[in-house]
Every structure is written in C-alpha cells, then in structure tokens.
Short mmCIF file of C-alpha atoms and ligand atoms in Angstrom, two decimals:
data_model
loop_
_atom_site.label_atom_id
_atom_site.label_comp_id
_atom_site.label_asym_id
_atom_site.label_seq_id
_atom_site.Cartn_x
_atom_site.Cartn_y
_atom_site.Cartn_z
CA MET A 1 109.41 44.85 47.73
CA ILE A 2 110.69 45.46 44.19
CA GLU A 3 113.76 43.84 42.66
CA VAL A 4 115.16 44.77 39.29
CA SER A 5 117.93 42.77 37.69
CA GLY A 6 119.80 43.22 34.44
CA LEU A 7 117.17 45.36 32.77
CA SER A 8 117.97 46.48 29.24
CA LYS A 9 115.88 48.30 26.67
CA SER A 10 116.45 49.62 23.17
CA PHE A 11 114.24 51.67 20.89
CA ASP A 12 114.93 51.19 17.19
CA ALA A 13 118.32 49.61 17.89
CA LYS A 14 119.26 52.55 20.11
CA SER A 15 120.14 51.38 23.60
CA VAL A 16 118.23 53.41 26.20
CA LEU A 17 118.81 51.32 29.33
CA ASN A 18 121.64 48.94 29.92
CA GLU A 19 121.92 46.27 32.63
CA ILE A 20 120.03 48.16 35.33
CA SER A 21 119.87 46.31 38.66
CA PHE A 22 118.63 47.58 42.02
CA SER A 23 116.00 46.90 44.63
CA ALA A 24 113.85 48.95 46.98
CA SER A 25 112.70 47.62 50.32
CA GLU A 26 109.39 48.17 52.06
CA GLY A 27 108.99 51.70 53.39
CA GLU A 28 112.00 53.01 51.48
CA THR A 29 112.10 56.09 49.28
CA LEU A 30 114.38 55.59 46.29
CA GLY A 31 115.05 58.59 44.08
CA ILE A 32 115.96 58.19 40.41
CA ILE A 33 117.99 61.07 39.08
CA GLY A 34 119.97 61.78 35.93
CA PRO A 35 120.20 64.23 33.03
CA ASN A 36 117.42 64.69 30.49
CA GLY A 37 117.10 61.74 28.17
CA SER A 38 119.08 59.38 30.40
CA GLY A 39 116.25 56.82 30.53
CA LYS A 40 114.50 57.62 33.83
CA SER A 41 110.94 57.71 32.52
CA THR A 42 111.54 54.59 30.46
CA LEU A 43 112.73 52.79 33.59
CA LEU A 44 109.67 53.92 35.54
CA LYS A 45 107.39 52.73 32.73
CA MET A 46 108.98 49.32 32.91
CA LEU A 47 108.52 49.22 36.67
CA SER A 48 104.82 49.92 36.22
CA GLY A 49 104.48 47.33 33.47
CA VAL A 50 103.63 49.86 30.74
CA GLU A 51 106.83 49.18 28.79
CA HIS A 52 108.44 45.79 28.45
CA ALA A 53 112.16 45.24 28.84
CA ASP A 54 114.17 43.54 26.11
CA SER A 55 115.96 41.55 28.78
CA GLY A 56 116.15 41.40 32.54
CA ASP A 57 113.66 40.85 35.27
CA ILE A 58 111.38 42.87 37.55
CA ARG A 59 109.92 41.22 40.63
CA LEU A 60 107.26 42.59 42.90
CA GLY A 61 106.85 40.78 46.19
CA GLY A 62 109.02 37.99 44.77
CA LYS A 63 106.85 37.45 41.68
CA PRO A 64 107.62 38.69 38.13
CA ILE A 65 105.39 41.68 37.31
CA ARG A 66 104.41 39.98 34.04
CA ALA A 67 102.62 37.38 36.15
CA TYR A 68 100.20 39.92 37.68
CA PRO A 69 96.82 40.49 36.06
CA ARG A 70 96.21 44.21 35.52
CA LYS A 71 93.91 44.77 38.47
CA GLU A 72 96.14 42.77 40.79
CA LEU A 73 99.10 44.89 39.70
CA ALA A 74 97.04 48.02 40.41
CA LYS A 75 96.54 46.85 43.98
CA TRP A 76 100.30 46.68 44.34
CA LEU A 77 101.45 49.79 42.59
CA ALA A 78 100.21 53.17 41.52
CA VAL A 79 101.83 55.70 39.22
CA LEU A 80 101.59 59.43 39.56
CA GLN A 81 102.45 61.08 36.28
CA GLN A 82 102.32 64.64 35.13
CA ASP A 83 99.12 65.43 33.27
CA ALA A 84 97.63 62.16 34.52
CA LEU A 85 94.19 63.59 35.24
CA PRO A 86 91.09 62.70 33.26
CA PRO A 87 89.58 65.30 30.98
CA VAL A 88 87.54 68.13 32.45
CA GLY A 89 83.98 67.61 33.56
CA PHE A 90 84.65 65.25 36.47
CA THR A 91 84.37 66.41 40.06
CA VAL A 92 87.20 66.02 42.52
CA ARG A 93 85.31 63.28 44.37
CA GLU A 94 84.64 61.40 41.13
CA VAL A 95 88.32 61.45 40.25
CA LEU A 96 89.28 60.07 43.65
CA GLU A 97 86.67 57.34 43.23
CA MET A 98 88.33 56.38 39.93
CA GLY A 99 91.37 55.41 42.01
CA ARG A 100 89.26 52.59 43.46
CA TYR A 101 88.97 50.76 40.13
CA PRO A 102 91.15 47.78 41.16
CA PHE A 103 88.61 47.03 43.88
CA GLN A 104 85.52 47.39 41.73
CA ASN A 105 83.66 44.69 39.83
CA TRP A 106 82.73 45.04 36.17
CA LEU A 107 79.70 47.12 37.09
CA GLY A 108 81.92 49.63 38.87
CA ASP A 109 80.58 48.59 42.28
CA GLU A 110 82.81 47.97 45.23
CA PRO A 111 82.03 45.30 47.82
CA GLU A 112 83.11 47.63 50.61
CA ASP A 113 81.96 51.22 50.91
CA SER A 114 84.96 53.46 50.29
CA SER A 115 83.27 56.82 50.92
CA GLY A 116 84.93 57.12 54.34
CA LEU A 117 88.35 56.57 52.79
CA ILE A 118 87.62 59.18 50.11
CA ASP A 119 86.50 61.67 52.78
CA ASP A 120 89.72 61.11 54.73
CA ILE A 121 91.88 61.68 51.65
CA LEU A 122 89.95 64.83 50.73
CA ALA A 123 90.57 66.13 54.26
CA GLU A 124 94.23 65.12 54.28
CA LEU A 125 94.84 66.96 51.01
CA ARG A 126 92.66 69.90 52.06
CA LEU A 127 90.38 69.27 49.12
CA THR A 128 87.13 68.89 51.10
CA PRO A 129 85.81 72.33 50.07
CA PHE A 130 86.37 71.41 46.39
CA ALA A 131 84.90 67.90 46.51
CA GLU A 132 81.95 68.69 44.23
CA ARG A 133 83.86 71.08 41.98
CA THR A 134 84.89 70.01 38.49
CA LEU A 135 88.57 69.92 37.58
CA GLU A 136 88.51 72.91 35.25
CA HIS A 137 87.67 75.12 38.24
CA LEU A 138 90.84 74.26 40.12
CA SER A 139 94.33 75.78 40.09
CA GLY A 140 97.33 73.80 38.87
CA GLY A 141 98.47 73.06 42.41
CA GLU A 142 94.99 71.89 43.43
CA ARG A 143 94.77 69.64 40.38
CA GLN A 144 98.10 68.08 41.27
CA ARG A 145 96.72 67.36 44.75
CA VAL A 146 93.71 65.69 43.14
CA ALA A 147 96.05 63.50 41.06
CA LEU A 148 97.82 62.50 44.28
CA GLY A 149 94.46 61.85 45.95
CA LYS A 150 93.50 59.50 43.15
CA VAL A 151 96.58 57.33 43.67
CA MET A 152 96.09 57.46 47.44
CA ALA A 153 92.57 56.10 46.97
CA GLN A 154 94.13 53.20 45.11
CA GLN A 155 95.96 52.26 48.35
CA PRO A 156 99.06 50.86 46.64
CA ARG A 157 102.05 49.39 48.42
CA LEU A 158 104.45 50.87 45.91
CA LEU A 159 104.10 54.40 44.61
CA LEU A 160 105.91 55.41 41.42
CA LEU A 161 106.34 59.11 40.78
CA ASP A 162 107.67 60.69 37.61
CA GLU A 163 108.78 64.25 38.29
CA PRO A 164 105.75 65.00 40.45
CA THR A 165 106.76 68.55 41.31
CA THR A 166 108.11 69.91 38.05
CA TYR A 167 105.38 72.44 37.41
CA LEU A 168 104.80 73.37 41.03
CA ASP A 169 106.07 76.39 42.92
CA ILE A 170 108.26 75.72 45.96
CA GLY A 171 105.36 75.85 48.42
CA TYR A 172 103.36 73.22 46.52
CA GLN A 173 106.51 71.18 45.91
CA MET A 174 107.18 70.85 49.60
CA GLN A 175 103.50 70.22 50.32
CA MET A 176 103.43 67.42 47.77
CA MET A 177 106.60 65.77 49.07
CA ASP A 178 105.55 66.17 52.71
CA THR A 179 102.15 64.64 51.99
CA VAL A 180 103.76 61.65 50.29
CA ARG A 181 106.14 61.25 53.21
CA ARG A 182 103.34 61.42 55.81
CA TRP A 183 101.31 58.89 53.85
CA GLN A 184 104.38 56.72 53.54
CA GLU A 185 105.05 56.76 57.28
CA GLU A 186 101.45 55.81 58.05
CA GLN A 187 101.24 52.97 55.52
CA LYS A 188 104.82 51.69 55.14
CA LEU A 189 104.52 52.67 51.52
CA THR A 190 107.53 52.17 49.24
CA VAL A 191 108.24 55.12 46.95
CA VAL A 192 110.29 55.16 43.77
CA ALA A 193 110.44 58.70 42.45
CA VAL A 194 112.07 60.26 39.41
CA LEU A 195 113.06 63.69 40.67
CA HIS A 196 114.40 66.51 38.60
CA ASP A 197 115.49 68.61 41.56
CA LEU A 198 118.60 67.09 43.13
CA ASN A 199 118.22 69.09 46.34
CA LEU A 200 114.67 67.89 46.81
CA ALA A 201 115.84 64.33 46.07
CA ALA A 202 118.57 64.62 48.71
CA GLN A 203 116.04 65.79 51.30
CA TYR A 204 113.39 63.15 50.77
CA CYS A 205 115.12 60.01 49.54
CA ASP A 206 116.85 57.30 51.56
CA ARG A 207 118.93 56.33 48.53
CA LEU A 208 119.51 57.73 45.08
CA LEU A 209 120.01 55.95 41.79
CA LEU A 210 121.92 58.12 39.34
CA ILE A 211 121.44 57.15 35.71
CA HIS A 212 123.75 58.41 33.01
CA ARG A 213 123.33 57.40 29.35
CA GLY A 214 121.20 54.42 30.30
CA ARG A 215 123.59 52.99 32.86
CA ILE A 216 123.81 53.23 36.62
CA ALA A 217 126.44 55.84 37.40
CA ARG A 218 125.99 55.30 41.14
CA LEU A 219 123.53 53.91 43.66
CA GLY A 220 123.82 54.91 47.29
CA THR A 221 122.91 57.40 50.00
CA PRO A 222 122.44 61.03 48.96
CA TRP A 223 125.92 61.81 50.30
CA GLU A 224 127.44 58.98 48.27
CA VAL A 225 125.72 59.98 45.05
CA LEU A 226 125.78 63.78 45.19
CA ASP A 227 129.51 63.81 44.93
CA ARG A 228 131.06 66.88 43.34
CA GLU A 229 133.20 65.00 40.83
CA LEU A 230 130.46 62.61 39.85
CA ILE A 231 127.95 65.42 39.34
CA LEU A 232 130.50 67.28 37.24
CA GLU A 233 131.06 64.20 35.11
CA VAL A 234 127.38 63.43 34.62
CA TYR A 235 125.80 66.89 34.43
CA GLU A 236 128.86 68.73 33.11
CA THR A 237 128.61 71.51 35.62
CA GLU A 238 130.54 71.75 38.84
CA PRO A 239 128.44 72.29 41.96
CA ILE A 240 129.44 73.16 45.50
CA VAL A 241 128.17 70.39 47.79
CA THR A 242 127.26 71.51 51.27
CA ALA A 243 125.30 70.13 54.22
CA HIS A 244 121.82 71.47 54.80
CA PRO A 245 122.15 73.54 57.99
CA VAL A 246 119.07 71.98 59.59
CA THR A 247 118.64 68.46 58.17
CA GLY A 248 122.28 67.69 57.31
CA ALA A 249 121.31 66.39 53.84
CA PRO A 250 123.71 67.23 51.00
CA GLN A 251 122.65 70.23 48.99
CA LEU A 252 124.09 71.51 45.75
CA LEU A 253 124.86 75.14 45.11
CA LEU A 254 125.23 75.85 41.43
CA GLN A 255 127.94 78.11 40.18
CA PRO A 256 127.43 80.48 37.27
CA GLY A 257 130.06 79.92 34.62
CA ALA A 258 130.84 76.41 35.90
CA ALA A 259 129.33 74.53 32.97
CA LEU A 260 131.97 72.31 31.41
CA SER A 261 131.26 73.53 27.87
CA LEU A 262 131.76 77.15 28.96
CA ARG A 263 134.95 76.28 30.78
CA GLU A 264 136.41 74.55 27.75
CA GLU A 265 135.58 77.65 25.76
CA ALA A 266 137.28 79.84 28.35
CA VAL A 267 140.39 77.64 28.30
CA SER A 268 140.61 77.71 24.52
CA LEU A 269 140.08 81.49 24.50
CA ALA A 270 142.85 81.88 27.06
CA GLU A 271 145.12 79.63 25.02
CA LYS A 272 144.45 81.70 21.92
CA ALA A 273 145.14 84.89 23.85
CA ASN A 274 148.51 83.49 24.93
CA VAL A 275 149.59 82.66 21.43
P1 ADP B 301 114.35 60.80 30.82
O1 ADP B 301 113.06 60.52 31.47
O2 ADP B 301 115.55 60.43 31.65
O3 ADP B 301 114.48 62.23 30.34
P2 ADP B 301 113.43 58.98 28.77
O4 ADP B 301 113.35 57.68 29.46
O5 ADP B 301 112.16 59.73 28.56
O6 ADP B 301 114.51 59.91 29.51
O7 ADP B 301 114.10 58.78 27.37
C1 ADP B 301 115.37 58.16 27.20
C2 ADP B 301 115.66 58.03 25.72
O8 ADP B 301 114.78 57.08 25.13
C3 ADP B 301 115.50 59.31 24.96
O9 ADP B 301 116.53 59.39 24.00
C4 ADP B 301 114.16 59.14 24.28
O10 ADP B 301 114.10 59.86 23.10
C5 ADP B 301 114.10 57.65 24.04
N1 ADP B 301 112.72 57.12 24.04
C6 ADP B 301 111.87 57.08 25.09
N2 ADP B 301 110.72 56.49 24.77
C7 ADP B 301 110.81 56.16 23.45
C8 ADP B 301 109.94 55.51 22.50
N3 ADP B 301 108.71 55.11 22.85
N4 ADP B 301 110.40 55.34 21.25
C9 ADP B 301 111.64 55.74 20.88
N5 ADP B 301 112.50 56.33 21.71
C10 ADP B 301 112.12 56.55 22.99
MG1 MG B 302 111.44 61.72 31.99
#
C-alpha cells in the first residue's frame, strides 16, 4: 500500500529524519511512536505530500506520491489532524460534504449523489441529531467526531492520523479508536497513526514504528517494540511491561521516581552522602 525508503529531512541544516524506511500493507494499522520532537509529525506530513523529503522515496500503490495530482492523492489518502476543522459557521453536514471534494468538479458538483453516504456516516458517528447544527454549538468530543466524519466521507484507502486522541477523555479516545477500527474492518482501510499514548498504540496497532532522534529505534509488533530496556533508553524512564489481562497486548505501567534524570540525581546524592 505505502512504501517508504531512505527518507531524510533537515530543517535549516538540522537533521530531523534520517534514513527512514518501512512499509504498511493493505488493512494494516501501523503506529508511529516516539518522544516529543523526534520527527513523527514531520514524517506524517511527508507521507501526505505536505512536506517534501530531501532524499528518499515514498510510493503509494507502487507509484511515487509526487506523481499524483492533488485530487487523485486525496482519493488515496486522508489526514486527520488536530484542529483540522474549518472555522465556525458551517453545519456538521456541510463539513462532511467538504470531505467529498476529490470527487467534485470545479463547480462543487458531484456526478454521484453522496447524500446517502453522508447520512450513513452521520449515523455511524451518532451525529445525526446534530446534522444541521453549526460547529460552535458542539462539544470538543463531538467536533472531533465531525473531523473524523469528514475524512470518512473522503473514502480514502489510507488514513493518516496525527495524535487523534490527545485532547479527548478516555471514553472519547476509545470511541474514536473503535470507530476507526470498525471502519477499517469494513473497508480494508490502511491506517498509519502517530499515537502519543503507548498503551493505546499497543492495543490498536498491528506494528509499531519507534522513532528516536529522527531514526528508527525499532519496527515490529507491540511486544517487540515496547521492550523495557528500549523504552528506558528512548524515553528515559523505566516502565513495567505487563500483558493486558483481557487482550494480551503489552501495557506499560509507569513508575514514579523512575525517570533517568531523577535516578542519576539520586545516585549522585547517595555518592555524596557516602563521602
Ligand atoms: P514530533 O511530532 O515527533 O513531536 P516534529 O516532527 O513535529 O516532532 O518535529 C521534529 C523536529 O523538527 C523538531 O525539532 C521541530 O522543531 C523541527 N521542525 C518541524 N517542522 C519544522 C519546520 N517547518 N521548520 C523548522 N523546524 C521544524
Ligand atoms: Mg507531532
């Protein structure tokens, strides 16, 4: 579905991504994780064609993404970003209709009537009662569902998510991830998601790509990547890794006082005390 090889990117001579190579197959969910500033959003922007790599190659369905005209690319992939919604004043239905732009002609007309599709998405996301409401009259969680509805209306084959659940409470987080998964199962959608929450990533992703200082620290199954030593090295805090009692996915328990910087302090304090 998507193949990335040898991708590198610098900003002002500062290397942000270095020789990144991976691929995601149809129907797969690939999670991108890594500390703040490690280059995750930059990578996602390159996958969506917003940023250009200095070197390396991204192929979508075997063809370089540079070769796709904008609307053709939008039929392949959709991006769900935080704060991706249009300004206030639009109704929920209007926003979902905006997701149809790759299929519209220059007059904004679509050869096929998409109102049935829009109705289905509204129902799926439990937004039907709000269809004629404008965005400013929705809660944060409802707005996030509208943003998801807009990309669903676009009917992409590849969905790119950049920290889609960061501002959501746990109920909405799970609802968002479950909705994406249900949609994915119905449509064989491929998902590449930057996820902040490692436990959520372990639950929903087939494989994880851990980025550290612009390089791939590890690519593999959640159990291969959420390794205690590796997490300690990359995040500088030592977790306890345990199996989820129901799903069996690895889950991290964080330990107060386990941050590397604190530990070094404790060691040096102890050394001083011994002198
Ligand atoms: P992440 O999403 O993993 O937190 P980013 O990809 O946003 O990380 O950023 C990685 C690094 O690249 C950061 O040091 C950031 O400051 C830098 N960076 C990102 N975009 C730009 C840009 N447009 N110009 C200059 N530096 C940038
Ligand atoms: Mg980011």
